[in-house]
Amino acid sequence: MCGVCGVYSPAERPDGGLVTRMMGALSHRGPDGSGLFRDERVALGHTRLAIIDTAHGVQPMCNEDGRVWVTFNGEIFNYVELAAQLRDRGHTFRTHSDTEVIVHAWEEWGPGCFERFNGQWALAIWDRRTDRLVLSRDRFGVRPLYYTRAGRRLLFASEVKALYVDPAVSRALDPVGLDQVLTFWSVVAPRTVFAGVSQVPPGSYVVVEQGTETLHSYWEPTFPAAGAEPQQDLATNVEELREQVVEATRLRFLRSDVPVGAYLSGGIDSAVTASAIAAYTDAELHTFSLRFADDEFDEGGFQGLMAKRLGTVHRDIVVTERDIADVFPDVVWHAENPLLRTAPAPMFLLSRLVRDSGFKVVVTGEGSDEVLAGYDIFREAKVRAFWARDPESPSRARAVELLYPWMRRSPNQAPAFAKSFFGRNLDPGDPALSHRPRWDSTATLKSMLTPGARAEVSSADDLVAGMPAASASWDPLARAQWLEMTTLLPGYILASQGDRMLMGNSVEGRFPFLDRNVAALASRFPARQKILGLDEKHLLKRAFEDLLPREIVDRPKQPYRAPDAASFFAGGSPDWLDDVTSPGAVVDAGVFSPVIVDRLLDKCRRNGGRGISNTDNMRLVAILSVQLLHRQLVAGGRTALAEPPAPVAVFDSLDPTTPDVPSIDHYEVRT
Amino acid sequence: MSHDLRHRVGDENIALFGGDEDADLTAVRVAIYLEDALAITLPPRLLDAAHLGTPEALATTLDGLLGPA
C-alpha cells in the first residue's frame, strides 16, 4: 500500500520539486521509501509501503523500453496468474512485483487490463507512446484517487492534502459535496467536499490527453432481473460461496512478503475471514480487536471467544471516550471528509496497535454487509416493502417488531415511533424505498447550514435519477445494494473508516468480500436467499456454520458504533474543541449558523454529552469535523510533511546524465 | 411451476421457524419470506399463526396456494 501523486503539465516542464513536496504529504501512506519520475510533460511521485518484492518493487516503474510508466497504490492479487499470461505473450519481467504486471498488462490489453485485475488499486499510467495519462481506481473504491486542475496543469494524488501542497490550487469547501454528505453520510464520486477537486469514481478510469480529461467506466455493480437469477439452488450457492470466500481470503493472506494479521470485530464477517485463514493455512495467525470501555459498544466477549477458538495470538485495545476526543483532529486530517459519527476514531487507534505490533497488513471483513446483504437498512427495506403492500394491515405493521432485538433503545420499545419512522413515504414504486428514512433524517442536518453553504440541489433525486435503467427490473434488495455500494461503501466505509484510518498509521487493509469473484457470485444469488425471511447474510452463515461458534452465527447483527457527543463532553472537553467552535472560527468557516452551533454546544455541555438524541449526535460530530476540516485543510492550519520518506529514487529524464533506456538500476538514490 | 416453487420453499424455509417470538409474529416472518419466494401478496386472511405460524400450518397453506404436493 502506498501513496501516489503527480502532475500532467502540457505547456511547461513539470515541477519536480512540487511533486517531491506532494510525496512528502503522503509520507504516512508509504514510509519505506519514495520515488520520482519526470519527463517533458509528466512527473509521477510515489511513497512506498513495501509489501510485495520488498527488495525490487521501487516505483514509479516502467516497461522494457521506458515508454510506459506507472505509479501504483494497492495490490493486484492475481498478479502471479497475469504475469504468466504476459510471459507467454513475450513480455519480460525484471521484478516479482505486481506493479510490473500493471505496466505489461497495459501494453498488452490497454484499458481492458482493468477488467482483468482482481485487487484494490489507485494508479496512474503515463503512456509516452500516445501522450496519455490514465488514472484508474478499483471496482469498489478501496483506494482513493483525487485530481484537480491548476491552470493547464492537472494534479492527482491519493489524498487531497497532497494537491493542496500546490499554492495554485484554490481551497474551498463545495456546497454540493456538503449537501451529499448531509444526505448520504458521504459524497458520491466524482464529487468531493472540496471545490474543484474530483475523485476517480470506483470502477472507472480517466484519460488525460491534450489538456482534456474523459471519464470511462469499466465496471459497476449490476444484478439479474428479479426472478431470473441464474443461481437458484440454495445448497449449491452455499457451497460455491464458501469456495470463493476461502480462495479470496487465502490470496489476501498468502500474497505478501511481510506478515499479515487479521481483525476480529466480534461479528461474523471477520470471524469468517480469520477462520478461513486458520483452517486453510499452516501459518500462525495474529488477530487484532477493538474494545470499548463503555459496555454499550463493547464486543470483547465475542472477540475473545473467536480468538480462543482459533488459537490466535490476540491483541486488543480498549478505547475510552477521552481517547476518541484526543485523536479526533488527527482522524479528520486523515479522513479528509466531514463525519457524522466518531466511529472512524477507534479504527485509527486500532491500526496504530497493528503497526506498533510490527504488522503492516491486515485482512478484514468489510464489504460483506454490502455484497451479501447484512445491513439493517436492507432488513428495514424488506419490512417497509412488506408493509407497503397493505399499509392498513395490522399484521403487516407488526413486522416492525422483528427488527432490532439488540438495540437498547429499540423502536420495539416505542411502537408509535417505529411505526411513524418506518411507515413514512411508503411508496412501493420508489427505487430508493430502502434509503428514504436514512436520507430524510440525515437531511435535517442541513437546517444548520448558512445560506452561503447551501446548494440548490436535491442530492437524493439526482442519485436516483442516475440509477442504471436495468435497475427497474432488479429485486428491491438489489437496488438497495446498488445505492449502498454507490454511496456509503466507497465514500465512508472504505474511505473515512477504512483506507484513511489504516493508512494514517501506514497499515494496509485487505478485504476478501470485495474480491472480484466473490462479488460477482453474490450478485447472482436470489435476494430472498441473501436475507431469508429477515435473517441477514443467510448464505454466509450457512456456508461457514461449521467453522464458527453458534454464539457468533446466531447473534443479531450489531452495527459498529462508538460514543459520539459523550466523547467530547462527558469528561471535560479537549483543548482543541473551544478553539475550532469559537464564534469567530464558525464565522470564518462560513458553513454553520453560529447561533445553532452555540445552542447545540450548550446543550451538550449541560448534559455532559449524554442523553443526546441520535440527530443531535450527528449534528455535533458534523460540526466538529467540518470545523476541523476547514481549519486544517481549507485554511491551511496544518502543514503536511515536506520531505518524502528516504531513500528517494529519482529517474529524471530531463537530466542529461540520465540514460535514454532506463532500468531499475538507473535510479539515482538519495538518502 | 408449482412443483419448483414448492421445492424452493421446502429447501429454504428451515431457517424461518424456531425463533422465540409469538406464533403470530412468526407468521409475519414467514409471510415476508413467502411473498419474496413466490412473488405474491398474501391475502389478509392468511397472515396469522393458524396459516403460517408452524411448519405444518405453512404446508397446509401452500397446498391452498399451489395445489397439493
XYZ file of C-alpha atoms in Angstrom:
740
model
C 0.000 0.000 0.000
C 1.353 3.342 -0.905
C 0.758 6.940 -1.878
C 0.675 8.178 -5.455
C 0.786 11.671 -6.888
C 1.841 13.564 -9.964
C 1.410 16.416 -12.384
C 0.427 16.493 -16.047
C 1.836 19.695 -17.462
C 1.362 20.052 -21.234
C 2.588 23.627 -21.534
C 5.739 23.658 -19.433
C 8.128 21.255 -17.805
C 6.554 19.732 -14.690
C 7.895 20.947 -11.399
C 9.778 18.057 -9.812
C 10.146 19.977 -6.571
C 6.372 20.323 -6.308
C 5.846 16.603 -6.791
C 8.541 15.880 -4.223
C 6.623 18.001 -1.716
C 3.404 16.186 -2.672
C 5.197 12.930 -1.896
C 6.096 14.374 1.495
C 2.410 14.975 2.212
C 1.809 11.271 1.546
C 4.639 10.001 3.769
C 2.260 8.184 6.114
C 0.970 6.082 3.199
C 4.445 4.843 2.332
C 7.111 5.332 4.959
C 9.502 2.740 3.486
C 10.838 4.953 0.702
C 9.729 7.080 -2.211
C 10.303 7.645 -5.890
C 10.015 10.304 -8.574
C 9.888 10.099 -12.368
C 9.909 13.155 -14.621
C 9.942 13.874 -18.335
C 8.886 16.802 -20.513
C 5.204 16.593 -19.696
C 4.615 14.486 -16.620
C 6.034 13.955 -13.174
C 4.965 10.915 -11.163
C 5.538 10.522 -7.427
C 5.303 7.540 -5.121
C 5.681 6.752 -1.440
C 6.096 3.101 -0.673
C 4.791 0.699 1.928
C 6.857 -2.287 0.879
C 4.795 -5.488 0.937
C 5.494 -7.492 -2.256
C 9.033 -7.902 -3.624
C 10.312 -5.565 -0.957
C 13.820 -5.503 -2.475
C 12.929 -4.575 -6.060
C 9.487 -3.007 -6.249
C 10.702 0.595 -6.413
C 8.271 2.973 -8.109
C 7.479 4.698 -10.395
C 8.231 1.696 -12.605
C 8.468 1.366 -16.389
C 8.252 -1.229 -19.149
C 11.187 -2.651 -21.099
C 11.805 0.455 -23.227
C 10.816 3.147 -20.745
C 7.805 4.330 -22.718
C 5.146 3.234 -20.211
C 5.437 4.334 -16.586
C 3.226 3.616 -13.604
C 2.817 4.843 -10.053
C 0.602 2.456 -8.139
C -1.117 2.228 -4.761
C -2.631 -1.122 -3.910
C -2.453 -4.793 -4.715
C -3.285 -6.863 -7.781
C -3.939 -10.183 -6.077
C -3.991 -12.236 -9.278
C -0.652 -10.820 -10.444
C 1.022 -14.224 -10.465
C -1.520 -15.608 -12.937
C -1.472 -12.445 -15.059
C 2.339 -12.437 -15.169
C 2.290 -15.998 -16.503
C -0.134 -14.968 -19.268
C 2.012 -11.967 -20.144
C 5.232 -14.004 -20.237
C 3.503 -16.358 -22.652
C 2.864 -13.320 -24.856
C 6.523 -12.335 -24.844
C 6.809 -9.810 -22.027
C 9.979 -9.789 -19.968
C 9.853 -9.129 -16.233
C 12.654 -7.687 -14.125
C 10.951 -7.952 -10.731
C 8.472 -10.176 -8.919
C 6.168 -7.277 -8.053
C 2.540 -6.782 -9.009
C 3.456 -3.254 -10.133
C 5.384 -4.528 -13.109
C 2.399 -6.664 -14.117
C 0.364 -3.475 -14.474
C 2.883 -1.977 -16.906
C 2.909 -5.029 -19.153
C -0.840 -5.566 -18.837
C -1.378 -2.002 -20.060
C 0.926 -2.616 -23.013
C -0.908 -5.814 -23.876
C -4.535 -5.011 -23.210
C -4.774 -1.223 -22.833
C -7.758 -0.183 -20.656
C -9.025 -3.773 -20.915
C -6.402 -4.660 -18.302
C -8.512 -3.170 -15.518
C -11.249 -5.759 -16.009
C -8.602 -8.467 -15.635
C -7.259 -7.151 -12.340
C -8.562 -8.701 -9.150
C -7.487 -6.291 -6.494
C -7.612 -2.896 -4.873
C -5.815 -0.050 -6.561
C -5.384 3.588 -7.406
C -2.816 4.142 -10.115
C -1.549 6.464 -12.822
C -0.116 5.205 -16.110
C 1.882 7.598 -18.255
C 1.949 6.214 -21.787
C 4.576 8.177 -23.671
C 3.693 6.324 -26.883
C 0.330 8.094 -27.043
C 0.936 11.057 -24.724
C -1.889 9.866 -22.480
C -2.035 9.904 -18.717
C -4.507 7.368 -17.306
C -5.844 7.421 -13.752
C -7.610 4.253 -12.607
C -9.332 3.032 -9.478
C -10.532 -0.419 -8.349
C -14.122 -1.645 -8.618
C -15.349 -0.707 -5.157
C -13.131 2.289 -4.448
C -10.931 0.686 -1.803
C -8.065 3.016 -2.697
C -8.539 6.783 -3.108
C -7.523 8.907 -6.092
C -8.176 12.649 -6.450
C -7.410 15.145 -9.177
C -7.760 18.833 -9.830
C -6.840 21.498 -12.347
C -4.428 24.376 -11.789
C -4.367 26.370 -14.975
C -3.440 23.981 -17.784
C -1.877 21.526 -15.369
C -3.681 18.536 -13.896
C -2.575 17.316 -10.479
C -3.504 13.965 -8.964
C -2.863 12.336 -5.599
C -4.035 9.694 -3.141
C -5.119 12.426 -0.757
C -6.337 15.988 -1.119
C -3.675 17.326 1.235
C -1.084 16.489 -1.411
C -2.981 18.528 -4.018
C -3.119 21.441 -1.618
C 0.684 21.487 -1.479
C 0.483 23.490 -4.716
C -0.406 27.094 -3.829
C -2.025 27.445 -7.267
C -4.775 25.032 -6.218
C -7.621 27.022 -4.688
C -9.026 25.797 -1.407
C -12.720 25.887 -0.514
C -15.497 23.577 0.611
C -18.040 22.589 -2.011
C -21.717 23.161 -1.108
C -22.901 20.307 -3.336
C -20.428 17.924 -1.700
C -21.645 19.062 1.706
C -25.242 18.511 0.614
C -24.359 14.953 -0.370
C -22.702 14.244 2.965
C -25.684 15.707 4.791
C -27.916 13.304 2.878
C -25.987 10.078 2.288
C -23.307 10.385 5.027
C -20.787 10.509 2.168
C -20.038 12.228 -1.095
C -20.830 10.473 -4.357
C -17.901 10.240 -6.772
C -16.686 12.075 -8.745
C -17.802 14.795 -6.332
C -15.765 15.637 -3.209
C -16.361 18.169 -0.441
C -13.564 20.292 -1.853
C -14.483 22.761 -4.611
C -12.695 21.983 -7.857
C -11.351 18.654 -6.608
C -12.737 15.463 -8.175
C -12.159 11.815 -7.389
C -11.916 8.991 -9.895
C -15.146 7.029 -9.323
C -14.828 3.361 -8.326
C -14.680 1.062 -11.345
C -13.530 3.914 -13.589
C -10.531 5.427 -15.291
C -9.815 8.925 -16.504
C -7.831 9.563 -19.683
C -5.931 12.851 -19.750
C -4.664 13.992 -23.140
C -4.129 17.286 -24.872
C -5.445 19.221 -21.950
C -8.748 17.430 -21.521
C -9.856 14.555 -19.345
C -12.518 11.981 -20.161
C -14.097 9.586 -17.708
C -14.707 5.934 -18.608
C -16.393 3.171 -16.606
C -15.106 -0.397 -16.835
C -17.305 -1.869 -14.090
C -20.304 -1.062 -11.917
C -22.490 -3.115 -9.601
C -25.178 -4.984 -11.522
C -27.749 -7.650 -10.785
C -30.010 -10.016 -12.740
C -33.695 -9.256 -13.129
C -35.736 -10.353 -10.124
C -36.820 -13.953 -10.545
C -34.242 -14.564 -13.274
C -31.233 -15.093 -11.027
C -29.117 -17.881 -12.501
C -28.175 -19.374 -9.113
C -31.412 -20.671 -7.580
C -30.298 -23.735 -5.646
C -29.572 -22.830 -2.055
C -27.229 -25.740 -1.279
C -25.140 -25.063 -4.391
C -24.975 -21.377 -3.585
C -23.778 -22.085 -0.060
C -21.056 -24.377 -1.367
C -19.840 -22.005 -4.084
C -19.854 -19.035 -1.747
C -17.646 -20.885 0.697
C -15.188 -21.848 -2.034
C -14.894 -18.293 -3.312
C -14.584 -16.638 0.098
C -11.924 -19.133 1.183
C -9.957 -18.571 -2.026
C -10.255 -14.785 -1.770
C -9.062 -14.893 1.821
C -6.163 -17.226 1.029
C -4.996 -14.899 -1.744
C -5.066 -11.929 0.571
C -3.252 -13.736 3.349
C -0.590 -15.518 1.345
C 0.272 -12.972 -1.371
C 2.549 -10.845 0.742
C 6.239 -10.838 1.555
C 5.589 -9.437 5.029
C 3.445 -10.951 7.827
C -0.325 -10.466 7.529
C -2.648 -10.182 10.524
C -6.441 -10.178 10.790
C -9.073 -8.084 12.502
C -11.630 -9.741 14.778
C -14.594 -7.431 15.369
C -16.806 -9.919 17.174
C -19.154 -10.196 14.207
C -19.499 -12.911 11.624
C -17.551 -11.331 8.731
C -14.143 -11.067 10.345
C -14.820 -14.374 12.106
C -15.257 -15.976 8.675
C -12.092 -14.472 7.195
C -9.972 -15.275 10.261
C -11.405 -18.808 10.335
C -10.660 -19.287 6.649
C -7.049 -18.308 7.267
C -6.753 -20.581 10.285
C -8.448 -23.529 8.607
C -6.695 -23.387 5.254
C -3.161 -22.242 6.058
C -0.495 -23.500 8.440
C 0.665 -20.034 9.427
C 0.429 -18.648 12.913
C -2.339 -16.067 12.922
C -2.149 -12.754 14.778
C -5.510 -11.094 15.396
C -6.413 -7.568 16.499
C -9.583 -6.265 18.117
C -11.133 -3.021 19.164
C -12.818 -2.844 22.555
C -14.651 -0.067 24.341
C -14.580 0.944 27.975
C -18.329 1.531 27.618
C -20.182 -1.806 27.694
C -22.847 -0.471 25.341
C -20.359 -0.583 22.466
C -18.001 -3.354 23.566
C -17.881 -6.728 21.781
C -14.925 -8.110 23.703
C -16.732 -11.280 24.740
C -17.338 -12.374 21.159
C -13.845 -11.365 20.083
C -12.263 -13.395 22.872
C -14.449 -16.370 22.069
C -13.324 -16.330 18.452
C -9.641 -15.779 19.224
C -9.673 -18.658 21.677
C -11.404 -20.966 19.234
C -8.863 -20.199 16.521
C -5.872 -20.218 18.872
C -4.582 -16.918 17.544
C -2.005 -14.587 19.035
C -4.531 -11.970 20.026
C -4.139 -8.313 20.916
C -6.778 -5.700 21.653
C -7.046 -2.061 22.545
C -9.660 -0.639 24.925
C -10.866 2.771 23.758
C -12.313 5.384 26.093
C -14.413 8.413 25.286
C -11.437 10.629 26.020
C -9.250 8.681 23.590
C -11.740 9.496 20.844
C -11.779 13.195 21.693
C -7.994 13.425 21.810
C -7.420 11.724 18.487
C -10.333 13.296 16.607
C -8.337 16.129 14.932
C -5.911 13.560 13.520
C -8.836 11.446 12.370
C -10.357 14.333 10.410
C -6.941 15.256 8.996
C -6.599 11.765 7.577
C -10.280 11.236 6.652
C -10.491 14.476 4.664
C -14.260 14.227 4.876
C -16.996 15.517 7.150
C -18.001 12.834 9.636
C -21.396 12.286 11.237
C -20.110 9.676 13.677
C -16.932 9.272 15.679
C -16.683 5.602 14.637
C -13.552 6.153 12.481
C -11.576 7.333 15.547
C -11.337 3.939 17.284
C -10.409 2.376 13.939
C -7.485 4.783 13.776
C -6.375 3.652 17.234
C -6.748 0.009 16.224
C -4.485 0.396 13.186
C -1.950 2.063 15.465
C -1.981 -1.090 17.590
C -1.389 -3.155 14.453
C 1.556 -1.011 13.426
C 3.030 -0.948 16.927
C 2.794 -4.750 16.941
C 5.070 -4.952 13.906
C 2.402 -5.603 11.259
C 1.576 -3.554 8.218
C -1.126 -5.685 6.546
C -4.457 -6.903 7.955
C -7.323 -8.909 6.482
C -10.730 -7.537 7.480
C -14.405 -8.298 6.915
C -15.503 -5.057 5.222
C -17.728 -5.437 2.188
C -19.673 -8.454 3.381
C -22.621 -6.347 4.521
C -22.928 -4.748 1.092
C -22.242 -7.794 -1.078
C -24.155 -10.376 0.977
C -26.802 -8.073 2.454
C -26.010 -7.673 6.118
C -27.135 -4.178 6.951
C -30.200 -3.366 8.960
C -31.206 -0.915 6.252
C -31.811 -3.904 3.950
C -33.959 -5.647 6.559
C -35.784 -2.399 7.211
C -36.463 -2.118 3.498
C -37.964 -5.573 3.383
C -40.221 -4.684 6.264
C -41.187 -1.406 4.648
C -41.938 -3.102 1.318
C -43.929 -5.824 3.062
C -45.907 -3.229 4.913
C -46.367 -1.004 1.866
C -48.342 -3.732 0.105
C -51.185 -3.097 2.542
C -50.457 -0.138 4.844
C -53.733 -0.622 6.735
C -52.942 -4.208 7.721
C -52.255 -4.609 11.474
C -50.449 -7.870 10.774
C -48.071 -6.240 8.303
C -47.412 -3.368 10.703
C -46.195 -5.912 13.245
C -43.227 -6.713 11.030
C -41.502 -3.739 12.643
C -41.292 -5.784 15.826
C -38.981 -8.245 14.112
C -36.283 -5.592 13.752
C -33.520 -4.634 16.181
C -33.799 -7.043 19.121
C -30.277 -5.960 20.164
C -30.890 -2.289 20.447
C -31.096 -0.864 23.919
C -33.286 1.987 22.780
C -35.131 -0.197 20.347
C -38.027 1.081 18.270
C -39.760 -2.068 19.522
C -39.948 -0.363 22.898
C -41.614 2.616 21.315
C -44.004 1.164 18.731
C -45.544 4.500 17.907
C -42.136 5.918 16.976
C -41.183 2.846 14.998
C -44.384 2.857 13.022
C -44.052 6.547 12.346
C -40.410 6.155 11.259
C -40.828 3.117 9.059
C -44.279 3.964 7.827
C -43.319 7.291 6.211
C -43.123 7.645 2.440
C -44.317 4.123 1.818
C -44.306 4.322 -1.953
C -43.754 0.800 -3.306
C -42.661 2.238 -6.644
C -39.858 4.326 -5.160
C -36.479 2.930 -6.360
C -34.942 4.264 -3.156
C -37.642 2.998 -0.797
C -34.899 1.379 1.280
C -32.935 4.546 1.926
C -35.541 7.284 2.297
C -35.763 7.144 6.125
C -31.992 7.443 6.500
C -31.670 10.164 3.905
C -34.623 12.117 5.279
C -33.374 12.012 8.858
C -29.827 12.918 7.836
C -31.048 15.775 5.660
C -32.477 17.505 8.719
C -28.864 18.480 9.459
C -28.935 20.873 6.517
C -31.004 23.272 8.606
C -27.737 24.186 10.371
C -26.134 25.469 7.168
C -25.664 29.138 6.397
C -27.228 30.379 3.146
C -23.780 30.524 1.573
C -23.116 26.850 2.305
C -26.397 25.604 0.897
C -26.637 24.115 -2.563
C -29.729 24.413 -4.710
C -29.776 20.718 -5.469
C -31.585 17.595 -4.404
C -28.803 15.082 -3.920
C -31.255 12.244 -3.339
C -33.229 12.918 -6.513
C -30.031 13.294 -8.537
C -28.717 9.953 -7.306
C -31.977 8.132 -8.002
C -32.147 9.653 -11.474
C -28.702 8.231 -12.150
C -29.559 4.657 -11.254
C -28.993 2.183 -14.100
C -32.029 1.744 -16.352
C -31.873 -2.002 -15.780
C -32.347 -1.492 -12.046
C -36.094 -1.189 -12.647
C -36.135 -4.950 -13.171
C -33.967 -5.776 -10.155
C -35.239 -7.041 -6.848
C -35.691 -4.142 -4.378
C -32.838 -5.601 -2.318
C -30.518 -5.352 -5.308
C -31.490 -1.713 -5.770
C -30.745 -1.080 -2.116
C -27.367 -2.801 -2.503
C -26.564 -0.602 -5.505
C -27.385 2.514 -3.515
C -25.195 1.348 -0.658
C -22.316 0.406 -2.980
C -22.528 3.803 -4.661
C -22.686 5.972 -1.566
C -21.694 4.715 1.873
C -19.306 1.902 0.900
C -16.800 3.922 -1.148
C -17.475 7.271 0.490
C -17.403 6.285 4.143
C -16.848 2.608 4.991
C -13.820 2.154 2.733
C -12.624 5.752 2.979
C -13.208 7.611 6.227
C -13.469 4.434 8.254
C -11.243 2.229 6.064
C -8.248 3.258 3.951
C -7.721 6.568 5.718
C -7.768 5.174 9.245
C -5.468 2.329 8.220
C -3.053 4.392 6.159
C -2.897 7.056 8.846
C -0.738 4.500 10.630
C 0.803 3.002 7.477
C -1.267 -0.190 7.556
C -2.822 -1.861 4.508
C -6.290 -3.416 4.752
C -7.321 -6.330 2.571
C -10.977 -7.170 2.000
C -11.835 -10.699 0.805
C -15.551 -9.938 0.499
C -14.733 -7.326 -2.131
C -12.874 -9.859 -4.233
C -13.965 -9.666 -7.864
C -15.168 -13.269 -7.920
C -16.944 -13.162 -4.561
C -18.849 -10.050 -5.568
C -19.757 -11.441 -8.984
C -21.026 -14.676 -7.478
C -23.033 -12.917 -4.779
C -24.734 -10.687 -7.337
C -26.175 -13.797 -8.992
C -27.884 -15.086 -5.828
C -31.635 -14.539 -5.361
C -32.406 -11.752 -2.929
C -34.658 -13.999 -0.864
C -31.668 -16.223 -0.046
C -29.378 -13.375 0.939
C -31.911 -12.259 3.536
C -34.027 -15.295 4.207
C -37.156 -14.044 5.933
C -35.331 -11.387 7.908
C -32.167 -13.413 8.505
C -29.403 -11.221 7.090
C -26.381 -12.752 5.330
C -28.139 -16.102 5.483
C -25.966 -17.721 2.813
C -22.756 -16.696 4.554
C -23.973 -18.108 7.852
C -24.882 -21.405 6.220
C -21.592 -21.531 4.335
C -19.399 -21.244 7.421
C -21.558 -22.526 10.272
C -19.250 -25.494 10.866
C -16.241 -23.217 11.422
C -17.911 -20.696 13.726
C -19.328 -20.855 17.262
C -23.139 -20.792 17.392
C -22.874 -17.659 19.531
C -21.353 -15.805 16.586
C -23.638 -17.262 13.906
C -26.842 -16.685 15.864
C -26.136 -13.286 17.380
C -28.187 -10.448 15.950
C -26.103 -8.058 13.911
C -24.652 -5.246 15.988
C -23.691 -2.265 13.863
C -20.267 -0.916 14.722
C -20.638 2.293 16.693
C -18.672 4.450 19.098
C -19.739 7.056 21.655
C -20.349 10.394 19.961
C -21.217 13.527 21.975
C -20.181 11.887 25.237
C -16.645 11.572 23.887
C -16.301 15.341 23.762
C -18.200 16.389 26.887
C -18.513 13.594 29.462
C -15.077 14.044 30.989
C -14.403 17.662 30.130
C -13.763 18.925 26.630
C -10.445 18.582 24.801
C -8.375 21.730 24.323
C -9.000 21.967 20.610
C -12.802 21.982 20.848
C -13.353 25.524 22.116
C -10.857 26.794 19.587
C -12.479 25.334 16.469
C -16.029 26.059 17.637
C -15.491 29.630 18.803
C -17.892 32.133 17.203
C -15.011 33.566 15.183
C -13.981 30.143 13.879
C -17.558 29.282 12.951
C -17.966 32.572 11.084
C -14.606 32.079 9.354
C -15.615 28.666 8.069
C -18.974 30.044 6.980
C -20.643 26.640 6.922
C -22.868 26.553 10.005
C -25.098 29.103 11.671
C -23.187 30.368 14.745
C -26.418 30.579 16.749
C -27.291 26.953 16.106
C -23.759 25.801 16.886
C -23.759 27.736 20.137
C -27.117 26.334 21.163
C -26.093 22.744 20.463
C -22.794 23.081 22.308
C -24.625 24.493 25.340
C -26.977 21.544 25.317
C -24.110 19.063 25.146
C -22.202 20.806 27.925
C -25.246 20.769 30.192
C -25.732 17.030 29.739
C -22.095 16.004 29.558
C -22.885 14.750 26.067
C -25.216 12.077 27.422
C -28.893 11.552 26.674
C -28.412 13.360 23.373
C -30.720 12.376 20.516
C -29.425 10.478 17.505
C -29.864 13.585 15.353
C -28.063 15.861 17.786
C -25.180 13.408 17.978
C -24.876 13.586 14.209
C -25.179 17.378 14.279
C -22.379 17.697 16.793
C -19.949 15.381 15.022
C -20.736 17.083 11.717
C -19.961 20.497 13.185
C -16.722 19.398 14.828
C -15.455 17.537 11.788
C -16.308 20.278 9.291
C -14.762 22.938 11.517
C -11.588 20.844 11.804
C -11.619 20.144 8.096
C -11.836 23.836 7.364
C -9.187 24.747 9.895
C -6.685 22.081 8.887
C -7.113 21.754 5.134
C -9.005 24.721 3.719
C -7.455 27.433 5.884
C -4.113 25.652 5.813
C -3.819 25.492 9.574
C -1.978 22.202 9.499
C 1.060 21.603 7.351
C 1.854 18.268 5.796
C 5.381 16.888 5.861
C 7.504 18.419 3.113
C 10.187 15.761 2.800
C 9.341 12.389 1.285
C 10.476 9.224 3.021
C 14.053 8.154 2.334
C 15.501 6.618 0.320
C 14.201 8.657 -2.614
C 14.703 7.027 -6.005
C 14.737 9.578 -8.830
C 14.525 8.994 -12.567
C 14.635 12.411 -14.180
C 14.710 12.154 -17.970
C 15.289 15.912 -18.160
C 18.639 15.373 -16.505
C 21.183 14.886 -19.338
C 23.070 12.269 -17.339
C 20.033 10.027 -17.160
C 20.264 7.131 -19.645
C 17.852 7.001 -22.581
C 16.777 3.451 -21.879
C 16.071 3.247 -18.182
C 16.177 0.221 -15.988
C 15.517 -0.123 -12.315
C 19.279 0.068 -11.812
C 19.421 3.570 -13.240
C 17.628 5.369 -10.489
C 19.575 7.949 -8.606
C 19.047 7.053 -4.968
C 19.032 9.915 -2.460
C 19.139 9.081 1.210
C -44.006 -24.376 -11.853
C -45.848 -25.227 -8.661
C -43.507 -28.135 -8.045
C -40.482 -25.858 -8.467
C -41.895 -23.262 -6.136
C -42.808 -25.873 -3.540
C -39.344 -27.395 -3.816
C -37.770 -23.976 -3.411
C -39.807 -23.098 -0.358
C -39.269 -26.536 1.155
C -35.496 -26.216 0.914
C -35.282 -22.718 2.185
C -37.855 -22.433 4.940
C -35.838 -24.344 7.503
C -34.484 -21.126 8.969
C -37.860 -19.456 9.354
C -39.114 -21.234 12.439
C -37.699 -21.643 15.914
C -37.490 -18.012 16.980
C -38.687 -17.005 20.413
C -41.384 -14.608 19.242
C -45.104 -15.388 19.460
C -46.683 -17.501 16.741
C -48.416 -14.582 15.029
C -45.091 -12.797 14.740
C -43.533 -15.953 13.334
C -46.333 -15.927 10.798
C -45.299 -12.417 9.775
C -41.704 -13.599 9.350
C -42.887 -16.494 7.195
C -45.129 -14.194 5.193
C -42.196 -11.883 4.404
C -40.232 -14.842 3.101
C -43.147 -16.363 1.218
C -44.015 -13.176 -0.622
C -40.364 -12.882 -1.734
C -40.076 -16.510 -2.795
C -43.350 -16.707 -4.679
C -43.563 -13.074 -5.820
C -47.092 -12.775 -4.462
C -49.018 -10.673 -1.990
C -50.744 -12.844 0.575
C -54.382 -12.038 1.357
C -55.017 -10.643 4.865
C -56.822 -13.798 5.996
C -53.618 -15.837 5.718
C -51.411 -13.540 7.827
C -51.782 -15.323 11.145
C -50.404 -18.177 13.174
C -53.146 -20.553 12.074
C -51.961 -20.310 8.484
C -48.231 -19.593 8.723
C -47.139 -19.960 12.349
C -45.822 -23.520 12.207
C -44.269 -25.758 9.534
C -47.474 -27.792 9.456
C -49.657 -24.718 9.017
C -47.358 -23.472 6.257
C -47.586 -26.810 4.454
C -51.362 -26.661 4.505
C -51.378 -23.054 3.351
C -49.018 -23.895 0.495
C -51.408 -26.647 -0.569
C -54.061 -23.996 -0.850
C -51.810 -21.620 -2.759
C -50.006 -24.027 -5.063
C -52.179 -27.108 -5.088
C -51.463 -30.340 -3.197
C -47.894 -31.627 -3.224
